[in-house]
PDB file of C-alpha atoms in Angstrom:
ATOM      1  CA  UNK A   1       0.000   0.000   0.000  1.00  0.00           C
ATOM      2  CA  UNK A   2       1.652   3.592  -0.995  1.00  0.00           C
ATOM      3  CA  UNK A   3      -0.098   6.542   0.569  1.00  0.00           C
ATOM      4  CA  UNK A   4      -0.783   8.579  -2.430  1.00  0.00           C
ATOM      5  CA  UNK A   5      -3.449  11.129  -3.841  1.00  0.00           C
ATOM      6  CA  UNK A   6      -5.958  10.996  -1.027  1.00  0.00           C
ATOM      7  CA  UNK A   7      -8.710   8.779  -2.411  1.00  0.00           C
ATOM      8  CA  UNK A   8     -11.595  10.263  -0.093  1.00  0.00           C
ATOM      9  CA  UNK A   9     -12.837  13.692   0.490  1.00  0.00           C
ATOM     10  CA  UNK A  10     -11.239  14.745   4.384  1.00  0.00           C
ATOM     11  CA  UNK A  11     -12.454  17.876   5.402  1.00  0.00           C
ATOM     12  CA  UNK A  12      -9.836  19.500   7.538  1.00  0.00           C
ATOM     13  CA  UNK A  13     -10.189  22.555   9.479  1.00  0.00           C
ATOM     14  CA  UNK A  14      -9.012  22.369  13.258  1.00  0.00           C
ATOM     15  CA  UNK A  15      -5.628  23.333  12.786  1.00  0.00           C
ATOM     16  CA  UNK A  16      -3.938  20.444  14.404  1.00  0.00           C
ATOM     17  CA  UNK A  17      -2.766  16.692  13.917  1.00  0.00           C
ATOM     18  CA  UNK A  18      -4.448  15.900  16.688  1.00  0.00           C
ATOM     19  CA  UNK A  19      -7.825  17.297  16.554  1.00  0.00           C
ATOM     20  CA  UNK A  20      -8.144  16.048  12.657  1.00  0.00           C
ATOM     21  CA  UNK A  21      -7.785  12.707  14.328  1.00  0.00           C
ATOM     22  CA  UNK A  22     -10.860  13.170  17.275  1.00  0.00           C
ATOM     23  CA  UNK A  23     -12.747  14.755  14.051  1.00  0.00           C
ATOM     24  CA  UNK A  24     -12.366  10.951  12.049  1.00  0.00           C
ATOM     25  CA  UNK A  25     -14.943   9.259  15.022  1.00  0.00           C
ATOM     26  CA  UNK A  26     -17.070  12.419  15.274  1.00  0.00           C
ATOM     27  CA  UNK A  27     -17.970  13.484  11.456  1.00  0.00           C
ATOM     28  CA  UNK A  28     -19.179  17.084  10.920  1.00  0.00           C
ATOM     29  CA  UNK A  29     -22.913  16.317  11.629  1.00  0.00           C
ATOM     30  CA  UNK A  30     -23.455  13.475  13.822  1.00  0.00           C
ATOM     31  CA  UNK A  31     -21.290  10.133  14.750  1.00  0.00           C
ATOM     32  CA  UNK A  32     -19.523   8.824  12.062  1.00  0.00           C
ATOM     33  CA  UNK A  33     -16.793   6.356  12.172  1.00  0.00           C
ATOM     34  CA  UNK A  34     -14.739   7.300   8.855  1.00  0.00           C
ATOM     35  CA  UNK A  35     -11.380   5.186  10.046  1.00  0.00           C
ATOM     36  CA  UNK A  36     -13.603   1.904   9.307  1.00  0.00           C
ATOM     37  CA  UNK A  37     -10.479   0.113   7.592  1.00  0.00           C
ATOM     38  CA  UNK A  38      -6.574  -0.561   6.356  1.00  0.00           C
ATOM     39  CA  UNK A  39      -6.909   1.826   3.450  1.00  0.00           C
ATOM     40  CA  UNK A  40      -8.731   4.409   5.323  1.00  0.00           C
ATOM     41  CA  UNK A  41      -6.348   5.317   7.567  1.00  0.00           C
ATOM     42  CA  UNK A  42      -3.851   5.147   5.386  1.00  0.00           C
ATOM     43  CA  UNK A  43      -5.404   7.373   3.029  1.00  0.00           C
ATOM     44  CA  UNK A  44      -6.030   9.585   6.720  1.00  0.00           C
ATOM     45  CA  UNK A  45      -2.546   9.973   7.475  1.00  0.00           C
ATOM     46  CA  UNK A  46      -1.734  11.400   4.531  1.00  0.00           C
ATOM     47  CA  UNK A  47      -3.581  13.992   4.721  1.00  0.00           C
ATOM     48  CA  UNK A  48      -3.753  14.858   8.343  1.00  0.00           C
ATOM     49  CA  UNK A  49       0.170  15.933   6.921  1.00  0.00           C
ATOM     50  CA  UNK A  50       1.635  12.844   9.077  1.00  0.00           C
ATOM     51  CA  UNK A  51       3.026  11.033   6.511  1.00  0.00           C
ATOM     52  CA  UNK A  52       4.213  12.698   2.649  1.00  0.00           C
ATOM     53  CA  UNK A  53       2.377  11.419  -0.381  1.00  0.00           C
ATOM     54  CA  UNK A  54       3.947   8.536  -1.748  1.00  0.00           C
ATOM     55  CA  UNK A  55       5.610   7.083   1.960  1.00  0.00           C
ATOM     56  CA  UNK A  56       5.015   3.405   1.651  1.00  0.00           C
ATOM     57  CA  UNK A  57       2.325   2.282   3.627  1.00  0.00           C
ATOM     58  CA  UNK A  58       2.540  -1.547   3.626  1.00  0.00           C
ATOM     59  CA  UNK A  59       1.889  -2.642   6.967  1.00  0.00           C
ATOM     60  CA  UNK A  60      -0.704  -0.817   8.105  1.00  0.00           C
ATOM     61  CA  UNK A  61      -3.677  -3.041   9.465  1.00  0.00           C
ATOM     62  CA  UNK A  62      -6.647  -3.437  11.281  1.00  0.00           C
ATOM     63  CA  UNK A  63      -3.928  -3.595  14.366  1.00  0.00           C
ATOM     64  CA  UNK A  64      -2.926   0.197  13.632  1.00  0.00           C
ATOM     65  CA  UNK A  65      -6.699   0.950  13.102  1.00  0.00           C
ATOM     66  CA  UNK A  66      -7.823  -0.417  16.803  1.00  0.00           C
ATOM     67  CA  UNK A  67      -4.834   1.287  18.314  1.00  0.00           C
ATOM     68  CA  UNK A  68      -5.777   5.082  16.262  1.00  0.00           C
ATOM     69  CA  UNK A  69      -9.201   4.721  17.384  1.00  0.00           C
ATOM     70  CA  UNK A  70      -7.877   3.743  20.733  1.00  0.00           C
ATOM     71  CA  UNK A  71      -5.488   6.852  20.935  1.00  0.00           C
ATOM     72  CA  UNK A  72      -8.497   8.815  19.707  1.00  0.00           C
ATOM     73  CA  UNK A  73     -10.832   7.849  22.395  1.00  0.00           C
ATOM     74  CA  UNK A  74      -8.056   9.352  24.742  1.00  0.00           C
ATOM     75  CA  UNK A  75      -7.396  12.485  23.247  1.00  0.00           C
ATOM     76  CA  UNK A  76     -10.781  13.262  22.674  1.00  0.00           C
ATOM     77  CA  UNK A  77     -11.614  12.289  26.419  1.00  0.00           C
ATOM     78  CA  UNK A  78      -8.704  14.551  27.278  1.00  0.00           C
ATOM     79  CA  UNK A  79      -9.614  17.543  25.420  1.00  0.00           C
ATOM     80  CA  UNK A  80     -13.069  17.350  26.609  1.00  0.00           C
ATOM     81  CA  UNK A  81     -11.861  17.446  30.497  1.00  0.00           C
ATOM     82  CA  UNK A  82      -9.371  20.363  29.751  1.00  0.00           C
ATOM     83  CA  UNK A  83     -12.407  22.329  27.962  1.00  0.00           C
ATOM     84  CA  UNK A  84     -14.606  21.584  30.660  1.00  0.00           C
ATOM     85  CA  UNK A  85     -12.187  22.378  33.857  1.00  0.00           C
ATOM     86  CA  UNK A  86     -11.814  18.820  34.237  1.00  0.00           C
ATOM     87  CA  UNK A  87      -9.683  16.363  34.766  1.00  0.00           C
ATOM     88  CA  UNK A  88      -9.152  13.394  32.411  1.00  0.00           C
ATOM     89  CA  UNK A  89      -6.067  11.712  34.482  1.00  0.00           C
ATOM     90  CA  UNK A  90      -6.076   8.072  32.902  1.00  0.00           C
ATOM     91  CA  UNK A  91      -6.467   9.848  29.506  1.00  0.00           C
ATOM     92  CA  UNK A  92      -3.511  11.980  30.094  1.00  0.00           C
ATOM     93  CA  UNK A  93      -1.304   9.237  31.377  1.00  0.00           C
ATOM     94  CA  UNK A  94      -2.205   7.149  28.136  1.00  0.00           C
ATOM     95  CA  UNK A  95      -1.187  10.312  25.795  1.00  0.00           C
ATOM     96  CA  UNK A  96       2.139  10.704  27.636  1.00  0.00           C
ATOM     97  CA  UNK A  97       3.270   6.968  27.322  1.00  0.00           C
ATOM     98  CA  UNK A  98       2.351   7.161  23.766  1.00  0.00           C
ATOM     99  CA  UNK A  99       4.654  10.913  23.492  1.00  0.00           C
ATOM    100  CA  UNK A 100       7.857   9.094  24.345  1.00  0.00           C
ATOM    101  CA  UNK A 101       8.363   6.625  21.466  1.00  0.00           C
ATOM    102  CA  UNK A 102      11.001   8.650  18.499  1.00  0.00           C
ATOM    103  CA  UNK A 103       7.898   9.691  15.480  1.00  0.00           C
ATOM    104  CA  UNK A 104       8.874   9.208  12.926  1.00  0.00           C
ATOM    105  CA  UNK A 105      12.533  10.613  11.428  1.00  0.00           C
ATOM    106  CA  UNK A 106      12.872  12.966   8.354  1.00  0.00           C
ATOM    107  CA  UNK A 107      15.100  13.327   5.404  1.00  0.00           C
ATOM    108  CA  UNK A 108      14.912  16.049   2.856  1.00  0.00           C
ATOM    109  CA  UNK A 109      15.607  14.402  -0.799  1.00  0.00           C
ATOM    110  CA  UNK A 110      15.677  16.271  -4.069  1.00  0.00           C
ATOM    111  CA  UNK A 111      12.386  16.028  -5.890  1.00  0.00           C
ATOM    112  CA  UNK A 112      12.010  15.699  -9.874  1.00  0.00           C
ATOM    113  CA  UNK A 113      12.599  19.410 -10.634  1.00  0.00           C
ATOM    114  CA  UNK A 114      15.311  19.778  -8.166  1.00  0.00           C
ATOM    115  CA  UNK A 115      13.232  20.861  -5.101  1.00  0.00           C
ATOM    116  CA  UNK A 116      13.461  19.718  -2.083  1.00  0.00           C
ATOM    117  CA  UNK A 117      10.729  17.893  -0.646  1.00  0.00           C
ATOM    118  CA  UNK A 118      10.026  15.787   2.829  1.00  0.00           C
ATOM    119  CA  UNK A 119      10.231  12.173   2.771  1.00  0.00           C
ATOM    120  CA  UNK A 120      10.769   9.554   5.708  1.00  0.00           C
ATOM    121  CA  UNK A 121      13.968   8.000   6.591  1.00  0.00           C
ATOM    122  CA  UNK A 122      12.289   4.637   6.758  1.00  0.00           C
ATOM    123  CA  UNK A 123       8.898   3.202   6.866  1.00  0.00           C
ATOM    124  CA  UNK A 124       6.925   4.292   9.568  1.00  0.00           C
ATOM    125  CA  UNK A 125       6.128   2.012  12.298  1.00  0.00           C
ATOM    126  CA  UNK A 126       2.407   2.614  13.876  1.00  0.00           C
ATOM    127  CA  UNK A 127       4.037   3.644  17.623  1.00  0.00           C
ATOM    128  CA  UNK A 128       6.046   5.859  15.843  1.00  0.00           C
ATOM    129  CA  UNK A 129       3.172   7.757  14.130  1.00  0.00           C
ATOM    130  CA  UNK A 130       1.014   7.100  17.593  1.00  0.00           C
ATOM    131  CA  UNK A 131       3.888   8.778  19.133  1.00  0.00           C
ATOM    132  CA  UNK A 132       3.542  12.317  16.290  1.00  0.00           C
ATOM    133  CA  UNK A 133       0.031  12.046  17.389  1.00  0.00           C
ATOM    134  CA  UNK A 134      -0.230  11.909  21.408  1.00  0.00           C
ATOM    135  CA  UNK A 135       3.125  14.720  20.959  1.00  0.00           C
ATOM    136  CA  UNK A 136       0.934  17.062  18.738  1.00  0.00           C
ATOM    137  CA  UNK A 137      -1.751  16.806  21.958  1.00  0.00           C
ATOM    138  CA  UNK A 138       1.325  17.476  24.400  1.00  0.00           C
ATOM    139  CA  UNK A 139       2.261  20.437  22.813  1.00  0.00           C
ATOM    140  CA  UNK A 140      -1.252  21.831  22.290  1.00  0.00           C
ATOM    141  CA  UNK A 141      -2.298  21.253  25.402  1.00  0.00           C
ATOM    142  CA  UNK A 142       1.325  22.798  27.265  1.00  0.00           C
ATOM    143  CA  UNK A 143       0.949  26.362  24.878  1.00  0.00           C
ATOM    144  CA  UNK A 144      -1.205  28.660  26.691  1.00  0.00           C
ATOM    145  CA  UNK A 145      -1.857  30.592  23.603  1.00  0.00           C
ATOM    146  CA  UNK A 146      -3.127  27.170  21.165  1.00  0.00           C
ATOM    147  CA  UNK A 147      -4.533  26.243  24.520  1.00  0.00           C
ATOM    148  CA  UNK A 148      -6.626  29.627  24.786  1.00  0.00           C
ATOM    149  CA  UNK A 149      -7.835  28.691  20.823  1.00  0.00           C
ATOM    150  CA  UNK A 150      -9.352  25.445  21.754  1.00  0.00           C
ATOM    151  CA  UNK A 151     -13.319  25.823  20.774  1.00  0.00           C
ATOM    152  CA  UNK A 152     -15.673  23.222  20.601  1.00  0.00           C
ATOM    153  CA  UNK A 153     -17.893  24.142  17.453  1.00  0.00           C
ATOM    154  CA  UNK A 154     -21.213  25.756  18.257  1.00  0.00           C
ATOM    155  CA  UNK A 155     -23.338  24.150  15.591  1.00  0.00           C
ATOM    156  CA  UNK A 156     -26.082  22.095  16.927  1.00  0.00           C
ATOM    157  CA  UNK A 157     -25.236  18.924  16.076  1.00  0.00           C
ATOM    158  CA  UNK A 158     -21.491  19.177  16.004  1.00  0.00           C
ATOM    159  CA  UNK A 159     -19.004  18.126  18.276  1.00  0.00           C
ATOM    160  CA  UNK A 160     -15.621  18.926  16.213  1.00  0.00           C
ATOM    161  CA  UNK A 161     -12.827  20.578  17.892  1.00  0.00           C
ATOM    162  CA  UNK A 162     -10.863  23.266  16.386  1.00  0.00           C
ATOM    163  CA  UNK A 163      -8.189  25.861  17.009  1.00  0.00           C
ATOM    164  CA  UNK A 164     -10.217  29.491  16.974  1.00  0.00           C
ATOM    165  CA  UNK A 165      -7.344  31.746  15.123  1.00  0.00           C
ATOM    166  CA  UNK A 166      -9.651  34.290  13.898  1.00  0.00           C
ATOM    167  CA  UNK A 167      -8.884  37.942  14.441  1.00  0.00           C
ATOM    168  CA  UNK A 168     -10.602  38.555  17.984  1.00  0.00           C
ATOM    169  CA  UNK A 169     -11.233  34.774  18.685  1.00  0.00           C
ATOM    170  CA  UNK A 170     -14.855  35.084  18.044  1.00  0.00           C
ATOM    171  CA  UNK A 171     -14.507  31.735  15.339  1.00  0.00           C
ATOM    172  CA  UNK A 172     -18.030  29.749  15.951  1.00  0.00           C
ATOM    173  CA  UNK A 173     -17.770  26.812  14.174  1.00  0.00           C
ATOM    174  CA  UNK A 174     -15.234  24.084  12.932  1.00  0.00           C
ATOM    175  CA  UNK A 175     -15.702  25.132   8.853  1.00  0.00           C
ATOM    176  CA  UNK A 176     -17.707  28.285   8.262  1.00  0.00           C
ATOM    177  CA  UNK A 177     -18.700  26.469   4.738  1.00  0.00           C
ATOM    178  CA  UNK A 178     -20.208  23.721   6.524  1.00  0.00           C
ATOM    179  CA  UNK A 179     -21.723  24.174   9.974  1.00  0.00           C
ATOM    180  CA  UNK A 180     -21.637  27.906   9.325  1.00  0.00           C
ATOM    181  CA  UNK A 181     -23.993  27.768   5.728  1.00  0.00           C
ATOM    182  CA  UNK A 182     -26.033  25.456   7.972  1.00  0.00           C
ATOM    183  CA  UNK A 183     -26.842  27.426  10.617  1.00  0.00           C
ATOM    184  CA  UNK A 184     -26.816  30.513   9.026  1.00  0.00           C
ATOM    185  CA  UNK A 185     -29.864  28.769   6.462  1.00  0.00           C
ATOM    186  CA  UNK A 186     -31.532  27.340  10.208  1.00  0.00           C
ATOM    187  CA  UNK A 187     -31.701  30.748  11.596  1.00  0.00           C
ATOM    188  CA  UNK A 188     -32.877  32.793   8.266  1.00  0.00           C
ATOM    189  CA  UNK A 189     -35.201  29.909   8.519  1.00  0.00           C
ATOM    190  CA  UNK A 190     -36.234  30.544  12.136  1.00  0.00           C
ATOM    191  CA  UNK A 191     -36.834  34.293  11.040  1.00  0.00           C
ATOM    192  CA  UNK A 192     -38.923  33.985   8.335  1.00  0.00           C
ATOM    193  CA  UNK A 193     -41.039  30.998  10.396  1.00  0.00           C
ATOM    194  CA  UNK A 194     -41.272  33.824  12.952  1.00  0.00           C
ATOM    195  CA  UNK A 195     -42.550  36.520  10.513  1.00  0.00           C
ATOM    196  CA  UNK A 196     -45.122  34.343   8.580  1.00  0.00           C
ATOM    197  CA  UNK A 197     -46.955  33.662  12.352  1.00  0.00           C
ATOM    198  CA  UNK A 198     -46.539  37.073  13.433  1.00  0.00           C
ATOM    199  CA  UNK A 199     -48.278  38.475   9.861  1.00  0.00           C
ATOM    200  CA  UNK A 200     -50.354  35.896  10.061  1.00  0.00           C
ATOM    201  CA  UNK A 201     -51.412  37.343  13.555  1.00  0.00           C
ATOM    202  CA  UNK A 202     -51.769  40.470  12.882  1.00  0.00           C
ATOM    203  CA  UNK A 203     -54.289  39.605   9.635  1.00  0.00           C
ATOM    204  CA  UNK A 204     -57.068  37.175  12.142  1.00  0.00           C
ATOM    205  CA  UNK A 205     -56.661  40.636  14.402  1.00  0.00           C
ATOM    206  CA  UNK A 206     -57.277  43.122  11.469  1.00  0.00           C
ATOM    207  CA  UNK A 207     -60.288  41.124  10.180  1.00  0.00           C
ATOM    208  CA  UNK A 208     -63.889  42.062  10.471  1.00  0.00           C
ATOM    209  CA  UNK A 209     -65.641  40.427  13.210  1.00  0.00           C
TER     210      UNK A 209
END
């Protein structure tokens, strides 16, 4: 298997490794488990930027699937505890095993037309891109200013995490061409529902008895 042109449609917009990763169990609009295979993930870490098109991708299995969605369930449980005040201990604990192991090492090679471009000094091993993963989280979650950014987005039926980067922080959802077109089209909705009862009010009141 050679990680290549991404063969699905990711939508990426949180701004980190390791929120792209919660985002694969959530979905945009209700649960939806998009690592459901081999290929999937493969195809994932490509474009979550963990691995450069074309690394060879060969032993990736359902073994490195259960142990994603495994590292997932942590971080996920983690961020939630930090957003809420919380503690998430076990969670934590789990992340900073996983932040030990080497990820994975880089070379920079000459391309076709000369350029240099980013390629892996070997295969990647799964702990090894576990270990890019539960590091991203570190990081993240020891910067007070990405830290401060952390948002939860505020469409109804969305639980996606993202990094708020927006001039004055005021970001309100995880892809403003997503959840933001859909709640923007809910609340003109609300509006006009709103104004066609309150016309329709005012019309029985205006009418001869």
């Amino acid at each position: 298997m050679v990680a290549d042109k991404s063969a699905y449609d990711w939508r990426f917009g949180s701004g980190r490794p390791c929120l792209d990763l919660v985002a694969t169990g959530i979905g945009t609009f209700g649960a939806c488990e998009l690592l459901d295979g081999a290929e999937r993930l493969a195809d994932w870490l490509v474009a979550a930027g963990l691995v450069p098109s074309g690394t060879h991708l060969g032993a990736v299995d359902d073994t490195w699937v259960v142990r994603f969605r495994q590292l997932r369930t942590g971080v996920d449980c983690l961020l939630t505890a930090e957003l809420g005040g919380r503690r998430a201990e076990s969670a934590l604990e789990r992340v900073n095993a996983l932040a030990e192991a080497a990820p994975p090492a880089l070379r920079a090679v000459r391309g076709t037309r000369g350029m240099l471009v980013r390629t892996l000094s070997a295969d990647p091993e799964c702990g090894a891109l576990l270990a890019a993963v539960a590091r991203d989280v570190v990081e993240l979650l020891t910067d007070p200013v990405a830290r401060a950014g952390l948002r939860r987005c505020e469409a109804g039926n969305c639980r996606r995490l993202y990094l708020d980067t927006s001039r004055g922080r005021r970001r309100r959802w995880c892809s403003s061409e997503v959840c933001g077109n859909r709640e923007r089209v809910a609340r003109h909705r609300r509006r006009a529902a709103a104004v066609a009862v309150t016309d329709e009010g005012a019309g029985v009141e205006a009418a001869p008895p």
